[in-house]
Short mmCIF file of N, CA and C in Angstrom, two decimals:
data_model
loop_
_atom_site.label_atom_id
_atom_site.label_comp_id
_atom_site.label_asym_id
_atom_site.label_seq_id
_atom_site.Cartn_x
_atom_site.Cartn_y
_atom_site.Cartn_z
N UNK A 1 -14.03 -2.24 -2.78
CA UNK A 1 -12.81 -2.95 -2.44
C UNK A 1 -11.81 -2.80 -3.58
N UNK A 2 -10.58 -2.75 -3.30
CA UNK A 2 -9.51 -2.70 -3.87
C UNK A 2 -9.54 -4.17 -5.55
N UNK A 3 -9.22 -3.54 -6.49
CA UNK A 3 -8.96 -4.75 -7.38
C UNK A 3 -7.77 -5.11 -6.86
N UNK A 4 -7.30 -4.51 -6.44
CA UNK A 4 -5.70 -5.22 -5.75
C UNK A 4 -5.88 -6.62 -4.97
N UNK A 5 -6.82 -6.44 -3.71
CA UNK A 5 -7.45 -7.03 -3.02
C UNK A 5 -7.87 -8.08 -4.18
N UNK A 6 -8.65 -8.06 -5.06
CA UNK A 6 -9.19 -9.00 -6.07
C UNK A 6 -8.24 -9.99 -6.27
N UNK A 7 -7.50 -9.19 -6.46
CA UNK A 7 -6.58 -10.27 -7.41
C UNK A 7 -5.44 -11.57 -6.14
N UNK A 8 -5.55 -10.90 -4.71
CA UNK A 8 -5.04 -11.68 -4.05
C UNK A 8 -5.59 -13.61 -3.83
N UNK A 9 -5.28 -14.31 -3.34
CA UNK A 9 -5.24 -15.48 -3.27
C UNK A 9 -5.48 -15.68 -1.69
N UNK A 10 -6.52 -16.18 -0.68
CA UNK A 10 -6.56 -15.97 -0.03
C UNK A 10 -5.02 -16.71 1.21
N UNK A 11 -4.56 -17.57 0.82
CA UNK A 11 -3.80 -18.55 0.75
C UNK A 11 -2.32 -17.90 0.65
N UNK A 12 -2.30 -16.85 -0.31
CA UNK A 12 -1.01 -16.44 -0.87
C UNK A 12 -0.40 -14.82 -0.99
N UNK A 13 -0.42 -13.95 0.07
CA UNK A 13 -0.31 -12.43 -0.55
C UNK A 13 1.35 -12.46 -0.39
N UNK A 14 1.50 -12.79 -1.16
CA UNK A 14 3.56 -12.51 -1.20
C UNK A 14 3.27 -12.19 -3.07
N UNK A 15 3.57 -11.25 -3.23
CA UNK A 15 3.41 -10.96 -4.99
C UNK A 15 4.21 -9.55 -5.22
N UNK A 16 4.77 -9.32 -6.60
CA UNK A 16 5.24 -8.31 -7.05
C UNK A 16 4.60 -7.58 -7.32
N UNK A 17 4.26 -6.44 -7.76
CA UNK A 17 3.38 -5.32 -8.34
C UNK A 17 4.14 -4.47 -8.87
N UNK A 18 3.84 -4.44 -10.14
CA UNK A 18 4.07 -2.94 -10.80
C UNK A 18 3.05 -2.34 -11.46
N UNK A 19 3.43 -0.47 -11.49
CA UNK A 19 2.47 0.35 -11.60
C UNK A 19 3.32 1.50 -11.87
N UNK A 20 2.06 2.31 -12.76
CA UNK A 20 2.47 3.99 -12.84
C UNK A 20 1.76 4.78 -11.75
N UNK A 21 2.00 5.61 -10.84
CA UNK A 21 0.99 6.26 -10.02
C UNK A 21 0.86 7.56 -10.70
N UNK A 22 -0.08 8.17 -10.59
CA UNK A 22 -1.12 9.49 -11.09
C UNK A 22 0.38 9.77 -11.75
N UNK A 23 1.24 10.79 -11.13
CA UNK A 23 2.39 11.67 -11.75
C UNK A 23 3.12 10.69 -12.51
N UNK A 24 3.08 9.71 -13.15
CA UNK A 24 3.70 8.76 -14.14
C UNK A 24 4.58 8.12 -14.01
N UNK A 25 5.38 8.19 -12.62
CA UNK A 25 6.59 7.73 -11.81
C UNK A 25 6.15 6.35 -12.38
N UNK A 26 6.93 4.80 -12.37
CA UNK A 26 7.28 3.75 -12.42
C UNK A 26 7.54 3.34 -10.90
N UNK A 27 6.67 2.36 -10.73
CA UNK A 27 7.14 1.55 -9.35
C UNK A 27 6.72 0.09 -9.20
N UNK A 28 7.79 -0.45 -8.95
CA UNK A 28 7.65 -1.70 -8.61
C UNK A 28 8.35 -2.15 -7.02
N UNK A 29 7.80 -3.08 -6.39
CA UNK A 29 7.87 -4.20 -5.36
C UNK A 29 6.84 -4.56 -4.80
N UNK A 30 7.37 -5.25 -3.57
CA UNK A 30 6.70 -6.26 -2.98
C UNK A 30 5.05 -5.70 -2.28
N UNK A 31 4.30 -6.27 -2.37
CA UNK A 31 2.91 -5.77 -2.12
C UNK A 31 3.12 -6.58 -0.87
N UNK A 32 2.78 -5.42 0.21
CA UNK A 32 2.50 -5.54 1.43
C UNK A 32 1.12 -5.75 2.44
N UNK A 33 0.46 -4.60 2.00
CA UNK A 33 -1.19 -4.87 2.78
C UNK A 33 -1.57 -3.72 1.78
N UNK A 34 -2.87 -3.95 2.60
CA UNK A 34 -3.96 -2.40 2.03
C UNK A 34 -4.46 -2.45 3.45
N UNK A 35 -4.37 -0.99 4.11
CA UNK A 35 -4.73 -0.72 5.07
C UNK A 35 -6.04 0.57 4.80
N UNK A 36 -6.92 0.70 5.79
CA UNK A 36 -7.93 0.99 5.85
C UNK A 36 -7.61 2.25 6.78
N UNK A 37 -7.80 3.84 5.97
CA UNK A 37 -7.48 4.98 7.00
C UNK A 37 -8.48 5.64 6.88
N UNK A 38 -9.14 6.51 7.44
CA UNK A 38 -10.11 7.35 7.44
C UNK A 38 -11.22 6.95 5.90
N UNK A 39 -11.73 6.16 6.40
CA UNK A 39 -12.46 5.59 4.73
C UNK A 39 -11.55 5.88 3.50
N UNK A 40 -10.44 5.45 3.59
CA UNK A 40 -9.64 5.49 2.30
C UNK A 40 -8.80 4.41 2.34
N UNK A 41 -8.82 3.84 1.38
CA UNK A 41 -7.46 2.56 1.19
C UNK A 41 -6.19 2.63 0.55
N UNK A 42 -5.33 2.19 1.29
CA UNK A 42 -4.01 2.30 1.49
C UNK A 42 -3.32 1.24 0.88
N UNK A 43 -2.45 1.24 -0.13
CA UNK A 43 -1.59 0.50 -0.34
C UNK A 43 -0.16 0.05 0.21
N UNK A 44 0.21 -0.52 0.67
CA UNK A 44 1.59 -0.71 1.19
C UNK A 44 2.76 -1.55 0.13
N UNK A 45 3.80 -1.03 -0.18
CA UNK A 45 4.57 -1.43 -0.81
C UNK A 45 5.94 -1.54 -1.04
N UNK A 46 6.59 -2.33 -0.88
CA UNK A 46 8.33 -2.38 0.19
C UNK A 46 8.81 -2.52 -1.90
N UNK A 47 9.94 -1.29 -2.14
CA UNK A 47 10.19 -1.21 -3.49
C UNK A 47 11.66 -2.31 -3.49
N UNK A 48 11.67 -2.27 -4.65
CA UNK A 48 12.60 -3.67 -4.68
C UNK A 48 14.32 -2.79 -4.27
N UNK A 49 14.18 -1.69 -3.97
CA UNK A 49 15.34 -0.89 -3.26
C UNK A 49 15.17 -0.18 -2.34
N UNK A 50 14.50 -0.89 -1.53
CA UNK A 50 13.66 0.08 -0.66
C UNK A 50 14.72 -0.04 0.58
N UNK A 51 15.50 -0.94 0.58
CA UNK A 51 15.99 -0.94 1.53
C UNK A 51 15.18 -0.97 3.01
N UNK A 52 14.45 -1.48 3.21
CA UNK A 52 13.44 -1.68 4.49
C UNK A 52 12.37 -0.38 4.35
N UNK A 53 12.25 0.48 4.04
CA UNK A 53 11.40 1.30 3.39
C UNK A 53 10.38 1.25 3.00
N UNK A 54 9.15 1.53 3.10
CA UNK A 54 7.64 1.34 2.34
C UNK A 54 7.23 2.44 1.37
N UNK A 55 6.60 2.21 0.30
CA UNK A 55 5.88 3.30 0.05
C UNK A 55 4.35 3.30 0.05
N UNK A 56 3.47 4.28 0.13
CA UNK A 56 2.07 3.85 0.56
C UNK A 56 1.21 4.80 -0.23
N UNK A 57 0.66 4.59 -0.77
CA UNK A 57 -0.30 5.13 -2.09
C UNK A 57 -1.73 5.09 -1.21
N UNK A 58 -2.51 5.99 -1.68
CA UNK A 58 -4.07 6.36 -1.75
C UNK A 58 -4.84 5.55 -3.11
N UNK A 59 -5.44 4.34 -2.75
CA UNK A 59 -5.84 3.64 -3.78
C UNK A 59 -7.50 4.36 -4.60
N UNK A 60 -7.49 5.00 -5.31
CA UNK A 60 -8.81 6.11 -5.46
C UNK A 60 -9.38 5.62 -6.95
N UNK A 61 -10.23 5.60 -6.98
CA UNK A 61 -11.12 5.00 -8.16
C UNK A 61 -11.54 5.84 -9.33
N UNK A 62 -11.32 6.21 -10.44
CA UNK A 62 -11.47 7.11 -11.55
C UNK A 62 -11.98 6.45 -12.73
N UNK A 63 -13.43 7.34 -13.39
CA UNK A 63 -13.64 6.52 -14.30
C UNK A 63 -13.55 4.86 -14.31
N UNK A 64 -13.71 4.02 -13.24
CA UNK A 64 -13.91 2.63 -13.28
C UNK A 64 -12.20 2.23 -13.07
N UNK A 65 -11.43 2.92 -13.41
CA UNK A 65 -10.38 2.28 -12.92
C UNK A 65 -9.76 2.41 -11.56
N UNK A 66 -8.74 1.84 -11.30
CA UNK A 66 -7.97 1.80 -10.13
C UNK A 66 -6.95 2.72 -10.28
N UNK A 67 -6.62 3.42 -9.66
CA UNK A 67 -5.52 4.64 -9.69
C UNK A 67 -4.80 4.76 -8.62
N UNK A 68 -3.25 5.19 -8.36
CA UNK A 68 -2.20 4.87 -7.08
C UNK A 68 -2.24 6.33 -7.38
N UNK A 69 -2.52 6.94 -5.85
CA UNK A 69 -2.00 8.58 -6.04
C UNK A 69 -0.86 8.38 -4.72
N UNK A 70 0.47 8.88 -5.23
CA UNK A 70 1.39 9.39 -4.19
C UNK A 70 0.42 9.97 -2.46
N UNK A 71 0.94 9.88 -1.54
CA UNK A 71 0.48 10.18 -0.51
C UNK A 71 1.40 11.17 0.01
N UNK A 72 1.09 12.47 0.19
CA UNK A 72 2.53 13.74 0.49
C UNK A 72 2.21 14.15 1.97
N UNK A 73 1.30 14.17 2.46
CA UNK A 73 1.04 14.22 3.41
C UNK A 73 1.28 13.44 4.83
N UNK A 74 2.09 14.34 5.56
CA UNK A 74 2.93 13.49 6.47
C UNK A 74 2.38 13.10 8.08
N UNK A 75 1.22 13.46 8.00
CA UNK A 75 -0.10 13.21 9.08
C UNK A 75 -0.63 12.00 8.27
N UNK A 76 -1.09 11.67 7.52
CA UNK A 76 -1.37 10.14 6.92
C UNK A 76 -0.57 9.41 6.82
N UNK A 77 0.97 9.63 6.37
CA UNK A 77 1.74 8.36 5.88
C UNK A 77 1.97 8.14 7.60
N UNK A 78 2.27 8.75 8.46
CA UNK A 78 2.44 8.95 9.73
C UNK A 78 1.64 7.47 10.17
N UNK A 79 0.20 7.90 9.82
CA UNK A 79 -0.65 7.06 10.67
C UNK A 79 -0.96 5.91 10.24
N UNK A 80 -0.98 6.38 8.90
CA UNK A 80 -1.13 4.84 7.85
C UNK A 80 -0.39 3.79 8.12
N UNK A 81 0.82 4.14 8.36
CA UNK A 81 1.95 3.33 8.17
C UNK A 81 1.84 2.72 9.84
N UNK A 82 2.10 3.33 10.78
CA UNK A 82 0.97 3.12 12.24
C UNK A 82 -0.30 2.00 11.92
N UNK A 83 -1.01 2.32 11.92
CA UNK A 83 -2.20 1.09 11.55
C UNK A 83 -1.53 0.00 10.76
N UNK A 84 -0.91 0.27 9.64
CA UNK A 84 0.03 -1.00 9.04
C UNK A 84 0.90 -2.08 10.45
N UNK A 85 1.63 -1.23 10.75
CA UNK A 85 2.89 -2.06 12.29
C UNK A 85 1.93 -2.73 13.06
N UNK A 86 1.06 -1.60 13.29
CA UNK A 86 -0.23 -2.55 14.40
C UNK A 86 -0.67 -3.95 13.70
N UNK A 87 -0.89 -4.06 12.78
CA UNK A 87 -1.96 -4.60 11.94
C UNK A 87 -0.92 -5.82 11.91
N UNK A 88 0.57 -5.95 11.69
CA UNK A 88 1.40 -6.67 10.96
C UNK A 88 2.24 -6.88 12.04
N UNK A 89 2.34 -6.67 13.04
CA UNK A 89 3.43 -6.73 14.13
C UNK A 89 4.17 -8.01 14.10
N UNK A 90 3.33 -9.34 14.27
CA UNK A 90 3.64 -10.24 14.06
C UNK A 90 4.39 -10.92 13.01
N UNK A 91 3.81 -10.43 11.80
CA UNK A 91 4.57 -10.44 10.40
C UNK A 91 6.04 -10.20 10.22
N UNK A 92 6.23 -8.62 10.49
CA UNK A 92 7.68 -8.16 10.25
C UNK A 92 7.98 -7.71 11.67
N UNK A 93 9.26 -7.31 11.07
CA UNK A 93 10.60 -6.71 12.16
C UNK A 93 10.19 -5.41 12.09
N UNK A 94 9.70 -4.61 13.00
CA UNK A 94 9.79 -2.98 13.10
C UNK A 94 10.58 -2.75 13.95
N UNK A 95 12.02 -1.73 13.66
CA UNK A 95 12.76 -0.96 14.31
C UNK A 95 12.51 0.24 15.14
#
């Protein structure tokens, strides 16, 4: 399971997050879900300019740590982000 997941509150997932992902980029906003895709976990994350926008990371485990790898692949963010709307429909506004 995600330390991300760890650190949530069962009570409370509205939180900021910041992070470097693998290529050293800087990112911060709002932590959205972790969605579950082909045995891999998904981060969801609306950037604080995202302008309604998500970004969604491959949460992958290295040496004991937690690591955000960019997701480039447009058959996953596709579906990921799919299982996310399903998952959240109720939650947010999808256009």
């Amino acid at each position: 399971m995600s330390d991300l997941l760890n650190q949530l509150n069962d009570d409370e997932l509205d939180f900021t997050v910041s992070f470097k992902d693998t290529d050293g980029n800087s990112h911060k906003g709002d932590f959205l879900d972790i969605v579950l895709f082909e045995k891999n976990e998904y981060v969801i994350i609306e950037p604080e300019d995202g302008d309604g926008y998500v970004d969604i990371f491959r949460i992958m485990h290295v040496n004991e740590k937690e690591v955000y790898v960019p997701v480039s692949d447009d058959r996953v963010l596709d579906s990921v982000f799919e299982v996310f709307r399903l998952k959240n429909e109720d939650e947010f506004d999808f256009v």
